[in-house]
Coordinates of C-alpha atoms in Angstrom, one line a residue:
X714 CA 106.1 146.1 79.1
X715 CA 104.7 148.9 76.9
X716 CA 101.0 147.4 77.1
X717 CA 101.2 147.7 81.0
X718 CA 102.4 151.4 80.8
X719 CA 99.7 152.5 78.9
X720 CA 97.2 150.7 81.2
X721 CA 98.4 152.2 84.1
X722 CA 97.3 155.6 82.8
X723 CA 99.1 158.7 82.0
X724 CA 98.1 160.3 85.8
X725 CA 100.5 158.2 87.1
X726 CA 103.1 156.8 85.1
X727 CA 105.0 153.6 86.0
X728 CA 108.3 154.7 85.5
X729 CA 109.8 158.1 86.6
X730 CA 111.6 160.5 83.9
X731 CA 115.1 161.4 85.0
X732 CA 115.3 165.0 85.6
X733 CA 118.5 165.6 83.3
X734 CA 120.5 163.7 80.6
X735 CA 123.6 164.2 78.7
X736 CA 123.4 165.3 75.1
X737 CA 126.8 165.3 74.0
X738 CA 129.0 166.8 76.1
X739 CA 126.1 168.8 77.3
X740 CA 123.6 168.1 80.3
X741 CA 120.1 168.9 79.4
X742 CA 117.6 169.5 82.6
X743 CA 115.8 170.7 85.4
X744 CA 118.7 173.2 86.6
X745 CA 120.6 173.7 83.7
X746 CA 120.7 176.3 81.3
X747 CA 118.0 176.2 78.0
X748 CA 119.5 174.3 74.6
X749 CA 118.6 176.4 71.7
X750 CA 118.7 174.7 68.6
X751 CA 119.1 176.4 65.7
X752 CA 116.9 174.3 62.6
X753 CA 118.3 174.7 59.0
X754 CA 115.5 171.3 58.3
X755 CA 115.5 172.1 54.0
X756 CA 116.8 175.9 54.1
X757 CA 120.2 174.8 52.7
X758 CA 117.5 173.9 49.5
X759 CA 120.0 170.8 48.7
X760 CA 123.6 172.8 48.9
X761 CA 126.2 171.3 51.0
X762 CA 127.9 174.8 50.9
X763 CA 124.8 176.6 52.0
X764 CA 124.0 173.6 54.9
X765 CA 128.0 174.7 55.9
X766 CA 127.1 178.3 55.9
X767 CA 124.6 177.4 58.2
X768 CA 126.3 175.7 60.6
X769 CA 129.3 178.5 61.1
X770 CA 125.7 181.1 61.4
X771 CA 124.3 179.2 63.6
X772 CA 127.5 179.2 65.9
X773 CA 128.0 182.4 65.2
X774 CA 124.9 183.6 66.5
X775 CA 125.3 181.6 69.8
X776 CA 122.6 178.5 69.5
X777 CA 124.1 175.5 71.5
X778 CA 122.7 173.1 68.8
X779 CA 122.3 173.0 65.3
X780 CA 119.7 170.5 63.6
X781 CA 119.0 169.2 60.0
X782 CA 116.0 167.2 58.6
X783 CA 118.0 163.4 57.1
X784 CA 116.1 162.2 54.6
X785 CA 116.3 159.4 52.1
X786 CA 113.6 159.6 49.3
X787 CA 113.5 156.0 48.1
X788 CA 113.2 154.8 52.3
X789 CA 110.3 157.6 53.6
X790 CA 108.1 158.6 50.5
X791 CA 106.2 157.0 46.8
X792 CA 106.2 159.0 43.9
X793 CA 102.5 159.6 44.7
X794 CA 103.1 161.9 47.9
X795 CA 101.3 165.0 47.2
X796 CA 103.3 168.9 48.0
X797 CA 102.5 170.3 51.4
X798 CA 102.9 173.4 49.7
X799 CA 104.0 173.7 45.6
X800 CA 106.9 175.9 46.0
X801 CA 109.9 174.2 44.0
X802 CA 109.1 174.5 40.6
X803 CA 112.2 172.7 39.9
X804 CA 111.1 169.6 41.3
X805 CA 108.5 167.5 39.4
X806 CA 107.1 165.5 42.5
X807 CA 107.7 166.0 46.3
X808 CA 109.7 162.9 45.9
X809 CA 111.9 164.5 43.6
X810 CA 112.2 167.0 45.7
X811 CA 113.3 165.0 48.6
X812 CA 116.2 163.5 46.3
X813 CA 117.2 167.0 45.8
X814 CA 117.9 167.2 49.7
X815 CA 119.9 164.2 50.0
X816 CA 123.2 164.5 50.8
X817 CA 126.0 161.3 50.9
X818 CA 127.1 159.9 54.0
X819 CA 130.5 161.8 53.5
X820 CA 128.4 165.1 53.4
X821 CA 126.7 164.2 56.6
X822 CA 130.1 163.2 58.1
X823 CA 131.8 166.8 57.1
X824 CA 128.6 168.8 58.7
X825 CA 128.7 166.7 61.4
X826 CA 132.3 167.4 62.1
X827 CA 132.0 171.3 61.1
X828 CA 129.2 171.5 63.5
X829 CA 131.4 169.9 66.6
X830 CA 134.4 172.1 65.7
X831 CA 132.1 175.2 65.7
X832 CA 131.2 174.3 69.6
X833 CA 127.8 173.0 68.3
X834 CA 125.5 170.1 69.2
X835 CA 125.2 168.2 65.6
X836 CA 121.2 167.1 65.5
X837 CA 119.3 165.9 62.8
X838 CA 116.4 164.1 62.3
X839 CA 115.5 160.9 60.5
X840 CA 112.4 159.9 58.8
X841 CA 113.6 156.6 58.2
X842 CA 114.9 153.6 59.7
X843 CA 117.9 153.7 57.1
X844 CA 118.2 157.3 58.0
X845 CA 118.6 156.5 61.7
X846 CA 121.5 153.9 60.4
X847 CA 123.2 156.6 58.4
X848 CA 122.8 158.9 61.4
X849 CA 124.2 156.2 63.7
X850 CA 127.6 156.0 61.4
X851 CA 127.6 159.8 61.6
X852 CA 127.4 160.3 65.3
X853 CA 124.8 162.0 66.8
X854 CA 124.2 161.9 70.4
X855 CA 120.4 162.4 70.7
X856 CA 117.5 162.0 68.5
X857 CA 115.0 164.8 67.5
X858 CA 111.9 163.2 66.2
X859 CA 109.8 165.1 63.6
X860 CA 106.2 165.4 64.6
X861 CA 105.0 163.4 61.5
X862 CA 107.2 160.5 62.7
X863 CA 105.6 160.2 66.3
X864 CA 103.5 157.1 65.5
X865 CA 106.8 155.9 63.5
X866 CA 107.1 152.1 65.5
X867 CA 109.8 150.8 63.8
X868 CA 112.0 153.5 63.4
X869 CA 111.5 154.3 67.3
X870 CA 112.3 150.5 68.0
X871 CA 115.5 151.3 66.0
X872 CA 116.4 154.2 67.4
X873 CA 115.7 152.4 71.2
X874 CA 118.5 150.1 70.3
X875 CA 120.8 153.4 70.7
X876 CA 120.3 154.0 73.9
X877 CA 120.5 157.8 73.0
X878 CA 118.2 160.5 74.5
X879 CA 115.4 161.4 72.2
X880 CA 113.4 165.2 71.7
X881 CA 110.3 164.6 70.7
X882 CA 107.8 167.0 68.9
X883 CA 104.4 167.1 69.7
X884 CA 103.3 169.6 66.5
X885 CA 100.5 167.4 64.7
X886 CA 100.0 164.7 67.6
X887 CA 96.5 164.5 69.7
X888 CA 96.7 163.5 73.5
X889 CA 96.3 159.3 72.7
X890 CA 99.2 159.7 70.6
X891 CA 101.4 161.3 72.6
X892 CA 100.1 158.9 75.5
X893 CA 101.7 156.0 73.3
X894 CA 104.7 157.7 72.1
X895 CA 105.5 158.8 75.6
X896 CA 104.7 155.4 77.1
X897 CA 106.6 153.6 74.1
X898 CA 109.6 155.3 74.3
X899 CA 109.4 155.3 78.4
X900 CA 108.9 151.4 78.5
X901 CA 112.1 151.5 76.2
X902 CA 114.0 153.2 78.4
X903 CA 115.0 156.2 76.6
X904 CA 115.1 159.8 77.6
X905 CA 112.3 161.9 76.9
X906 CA 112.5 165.8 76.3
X907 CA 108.8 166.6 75.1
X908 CA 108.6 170.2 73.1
X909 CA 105.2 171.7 72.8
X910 CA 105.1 172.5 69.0
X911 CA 102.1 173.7 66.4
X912 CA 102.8 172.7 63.2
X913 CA 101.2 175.9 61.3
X914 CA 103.3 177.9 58.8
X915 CA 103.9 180.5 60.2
X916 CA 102.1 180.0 63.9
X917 CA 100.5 182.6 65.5
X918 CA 100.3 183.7 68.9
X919 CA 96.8 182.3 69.2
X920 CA 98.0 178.8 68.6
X921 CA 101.6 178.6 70.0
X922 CA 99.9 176.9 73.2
X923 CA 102.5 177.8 76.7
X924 CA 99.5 176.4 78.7
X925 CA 100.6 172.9 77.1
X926 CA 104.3 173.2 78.7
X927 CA 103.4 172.8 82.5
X928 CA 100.5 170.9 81.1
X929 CA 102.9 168.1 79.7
X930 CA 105.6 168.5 82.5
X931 CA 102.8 167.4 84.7
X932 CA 100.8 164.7 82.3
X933 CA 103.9 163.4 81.2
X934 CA 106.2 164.1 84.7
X935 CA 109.0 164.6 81.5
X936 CA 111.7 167.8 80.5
X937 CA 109.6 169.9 77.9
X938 CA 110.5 172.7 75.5
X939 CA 109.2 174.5 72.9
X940 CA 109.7 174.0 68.8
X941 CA 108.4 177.4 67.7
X942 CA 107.0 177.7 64.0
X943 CA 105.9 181.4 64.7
X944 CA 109.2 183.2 63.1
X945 CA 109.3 185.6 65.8
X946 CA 111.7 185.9 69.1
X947 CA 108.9 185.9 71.4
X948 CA 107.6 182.9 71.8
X949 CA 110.8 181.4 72.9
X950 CA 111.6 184.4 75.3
X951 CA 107.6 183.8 76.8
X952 CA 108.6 179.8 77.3
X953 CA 112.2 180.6 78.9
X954 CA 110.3 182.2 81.4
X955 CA 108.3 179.2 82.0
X956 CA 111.6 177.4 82.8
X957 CA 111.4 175.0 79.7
X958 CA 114.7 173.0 79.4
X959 CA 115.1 173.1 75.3
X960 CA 113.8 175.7 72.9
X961 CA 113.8 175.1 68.6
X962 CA 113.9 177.9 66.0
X963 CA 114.0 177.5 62.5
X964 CA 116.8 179.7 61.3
X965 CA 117.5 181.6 57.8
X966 CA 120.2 183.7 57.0
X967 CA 118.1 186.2 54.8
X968 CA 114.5 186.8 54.8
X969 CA 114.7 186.8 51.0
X970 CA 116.2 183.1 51.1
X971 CA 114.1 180.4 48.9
X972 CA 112.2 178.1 50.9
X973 CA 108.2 177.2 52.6
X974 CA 110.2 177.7 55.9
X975 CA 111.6 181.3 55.8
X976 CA 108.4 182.8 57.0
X977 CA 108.5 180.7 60.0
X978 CA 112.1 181.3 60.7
X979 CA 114.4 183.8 62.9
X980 CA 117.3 185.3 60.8
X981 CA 120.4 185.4 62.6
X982 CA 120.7 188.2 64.4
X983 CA 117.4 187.1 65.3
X984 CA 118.9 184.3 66.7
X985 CA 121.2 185.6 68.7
X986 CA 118.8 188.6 70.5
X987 CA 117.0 185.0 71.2
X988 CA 120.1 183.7 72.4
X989 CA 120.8 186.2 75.0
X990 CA 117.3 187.1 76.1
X991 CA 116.8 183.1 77.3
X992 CA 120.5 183.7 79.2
X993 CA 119.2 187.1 80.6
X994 CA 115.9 185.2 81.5
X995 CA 117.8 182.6 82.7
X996 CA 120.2 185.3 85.3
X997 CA 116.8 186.6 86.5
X998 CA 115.0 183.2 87.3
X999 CA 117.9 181.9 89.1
X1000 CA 118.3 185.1 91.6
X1001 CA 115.3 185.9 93.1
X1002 CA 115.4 189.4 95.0
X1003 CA 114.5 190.2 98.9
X1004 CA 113.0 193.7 98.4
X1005 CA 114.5 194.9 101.8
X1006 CA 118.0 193.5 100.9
X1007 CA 117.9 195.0 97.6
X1008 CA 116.7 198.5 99.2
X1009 CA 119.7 198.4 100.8
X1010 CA 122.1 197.6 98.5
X1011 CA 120.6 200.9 96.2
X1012 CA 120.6 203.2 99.9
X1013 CA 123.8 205.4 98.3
X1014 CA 120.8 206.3 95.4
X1015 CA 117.9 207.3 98.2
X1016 CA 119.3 211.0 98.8
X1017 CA 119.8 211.3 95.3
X1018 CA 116.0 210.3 94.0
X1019 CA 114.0 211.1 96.8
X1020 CA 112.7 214.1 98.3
X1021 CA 112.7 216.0 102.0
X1022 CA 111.0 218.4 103.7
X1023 CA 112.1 221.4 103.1
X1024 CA 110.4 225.9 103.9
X1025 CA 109.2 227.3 101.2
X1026 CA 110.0 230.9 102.1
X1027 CA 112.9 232.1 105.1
X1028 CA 111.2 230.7 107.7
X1029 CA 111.8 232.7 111.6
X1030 CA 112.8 230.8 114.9
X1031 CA 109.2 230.4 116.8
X1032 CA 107.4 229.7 113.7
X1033 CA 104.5 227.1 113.5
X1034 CA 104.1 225.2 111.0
X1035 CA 101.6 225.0 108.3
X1036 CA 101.7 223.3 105.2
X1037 CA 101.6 226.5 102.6
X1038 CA 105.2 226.8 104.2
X1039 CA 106.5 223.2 102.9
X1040 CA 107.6 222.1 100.0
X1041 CA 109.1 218.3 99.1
X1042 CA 111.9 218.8 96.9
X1043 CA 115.6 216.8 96.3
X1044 CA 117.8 215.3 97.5
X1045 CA 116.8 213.1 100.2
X1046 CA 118.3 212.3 103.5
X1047 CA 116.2 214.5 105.5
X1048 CA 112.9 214.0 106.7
X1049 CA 110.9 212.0 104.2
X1050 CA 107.3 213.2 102.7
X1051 CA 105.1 210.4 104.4
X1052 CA 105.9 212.3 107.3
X1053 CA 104.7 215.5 106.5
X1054 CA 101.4 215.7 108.8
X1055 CA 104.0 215.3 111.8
X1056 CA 105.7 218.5 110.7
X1057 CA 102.8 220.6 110.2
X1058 CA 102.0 222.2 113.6
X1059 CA 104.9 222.2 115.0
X1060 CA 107.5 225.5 116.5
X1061 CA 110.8 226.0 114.6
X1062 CA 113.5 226.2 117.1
X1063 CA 115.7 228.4 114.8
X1064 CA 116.0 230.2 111.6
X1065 CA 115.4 228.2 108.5
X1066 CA 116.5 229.7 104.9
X1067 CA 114.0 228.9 101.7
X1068 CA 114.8 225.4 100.6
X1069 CA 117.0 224.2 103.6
X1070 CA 116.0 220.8 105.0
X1071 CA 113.7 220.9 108.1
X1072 CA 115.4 218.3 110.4
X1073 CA 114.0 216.9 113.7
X1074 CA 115.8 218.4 116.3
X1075 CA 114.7 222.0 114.4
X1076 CA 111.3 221.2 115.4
X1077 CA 109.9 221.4 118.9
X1078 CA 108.2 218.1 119.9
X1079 CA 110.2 215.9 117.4
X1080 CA 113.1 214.9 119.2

């Protein structure tokens, strides 16, 4: 099945993508509002307490979702795997430090459970099969796959055997990769939300790459969001207006936190301006405006912004016209300034007083 997907070639793919699935209790898609998840990944720096704190933050702040990074030392890494970056000078070996981040399947349970009360999408992703296991037992109702796992077979077979909707990030994967990802997890018919991500620490603008999220909504004919590693609100805000159906944030709650992530993340507050600039975004997308209809609706604020025509100086009956004795000035309501060359010229059938309004039936000709 798999082998003939890929052969039939990405342009057109053998199997449609549904347009929306459920996450939860939520529907994610085409014509429903943006999921913002809010990623703690290894910011709670092996404390349950802190991962906790997170969670109510997180909530707090507004996200829909809240994700975490599952991992399992012994299952994903050797003692041998080198530091992305040494930063933990607590931790003899990445592998230790992994360890450190483990929590028990009780742990995972409680968060899991805090997250739901809290109104919140409970995420997190494994890096293992036996990760995907303890995640199963937990309860989770979709799967976010870490860009380092997108080439992952077995634990995407596992995870197929679910049924659950996946999120899948695209941060270190070239085109063939994400060909076969797409097309793997596609033949094993599984929901695919694709985020464009760049996995650079922090990410700037130069690299966050919008051009790729109508780029993959068309390759891929999938939902697509963004997984933003710039530590900034704009990024997010810039995709929302592209209509992307997901968008990812790391989160901290302090800028002085511990961690290789807190340059790349949003504080909270952060979060929640993020939050309610996709919503606003969101309002605006979904109402576009007639220009005539809306002049009308603002027609009460015309008299008060624009300007007439009105004499400069106390202007006699039988007067003609000439521009030196016209001046535009507020409110509005009488004649307008575009029509000032029609004015000039013409006889004043009365008095007018400095700054009163010329109208049309004061002027000879203009009736």
């Amino acid at each position: 099945m798999i082998s003939a997907l890929v052969s039939c070639g990405v342009a057109e793919w053998c199997i449609r993508m549904a347009t929306s699935f459920r996450l939860g209790e939520r529907t994610v898609g085409i014509g429903h509002p943006c999921l913002v998840i809010g990623e703690v990944a290894q910011a709670h720096d092996g404390s349950l307490g802190m991962a906790h704190a997170f969670v109510d933050a997180i909530a707090d702040a507004g996200a829909d979702a809240v994700k975490f990074q599952t991992h399992i030392a012994a299952a994903e890494s050797t003692p041998a795997e080198p530091w992305r970056v040494p930063f933990s000078p607590q931790d003899a070996t990445r592998y230790d430090y992994w360890r450190r981040m483990e929590f028990t399947e009780e742990g995972w349970h409680g968060l899991a459970q805090h997250a739901r009360s809290r109104g919140l999408i409970f995420l997190s992703s494994p890096f293992s099969v036996e990760a995907v296991e303890l995640l199963e037992r937990v309860g989770v109702p979709g799967w976010k796959i870490a860009s380092g796992e997108v080439n992952n077979q077995p634990m995407l077979d596992r995870i197929a055997w679910t049924g659950l909707p996946v999120l899948l990030s695209s941060g270190m994967s070239n085109l063939g990769e994400l060909d076969w990802a797409m097309a793997h997890l596609r033949g094993l018919g599984l929901p695919v939300l694709l985020f464009q991500c760049t996995t650079l620490y922090p990410c700037p603008p130069e690299k966050v790459g919008l051009n790729l999220i109508p780029f993959f909504r068309e390759r891929y004919d999938c939902l697509v969001g963004l997984s933003d590693h710039s530590g900034t609100i704009y990024a997010g805000l810039a995709a929302a207006t592209l209509g992307v159906e997901a968008v990812e944030v790391h989160v901290t709650l302090s800028r002085e936190m511990f961690g290789p992530d807190v340059p790349v993340s949003l504080t909270t507050t952060e979060l929640r301006q993020l939050v309610e600039g996709i919503r606003f975004i969101e309002a605006m997308r979904a109402h576009p405006v007639d220009k005539d209809t809306l002049a009308g609706e603002v027609a009460s604020l015309r008299a008060a912004f624009n300007k007439s025509i009105v004499a400069q100086t106390d202007l006699p009956a039988g007067t003609i016209l000439d521009g030196a004795m016209l001046a535009l000035k507020k409110p509005g309501g009488g004649i307008p300034g575009n029509r000032l060359a029609e004015v000039v010229g013409r006889r004043l059938r009365r008095d007018i007083r400095a700054d009163e309004q010329i109208r049309e039936h004061d002027l000879e000709g203009i009736d």
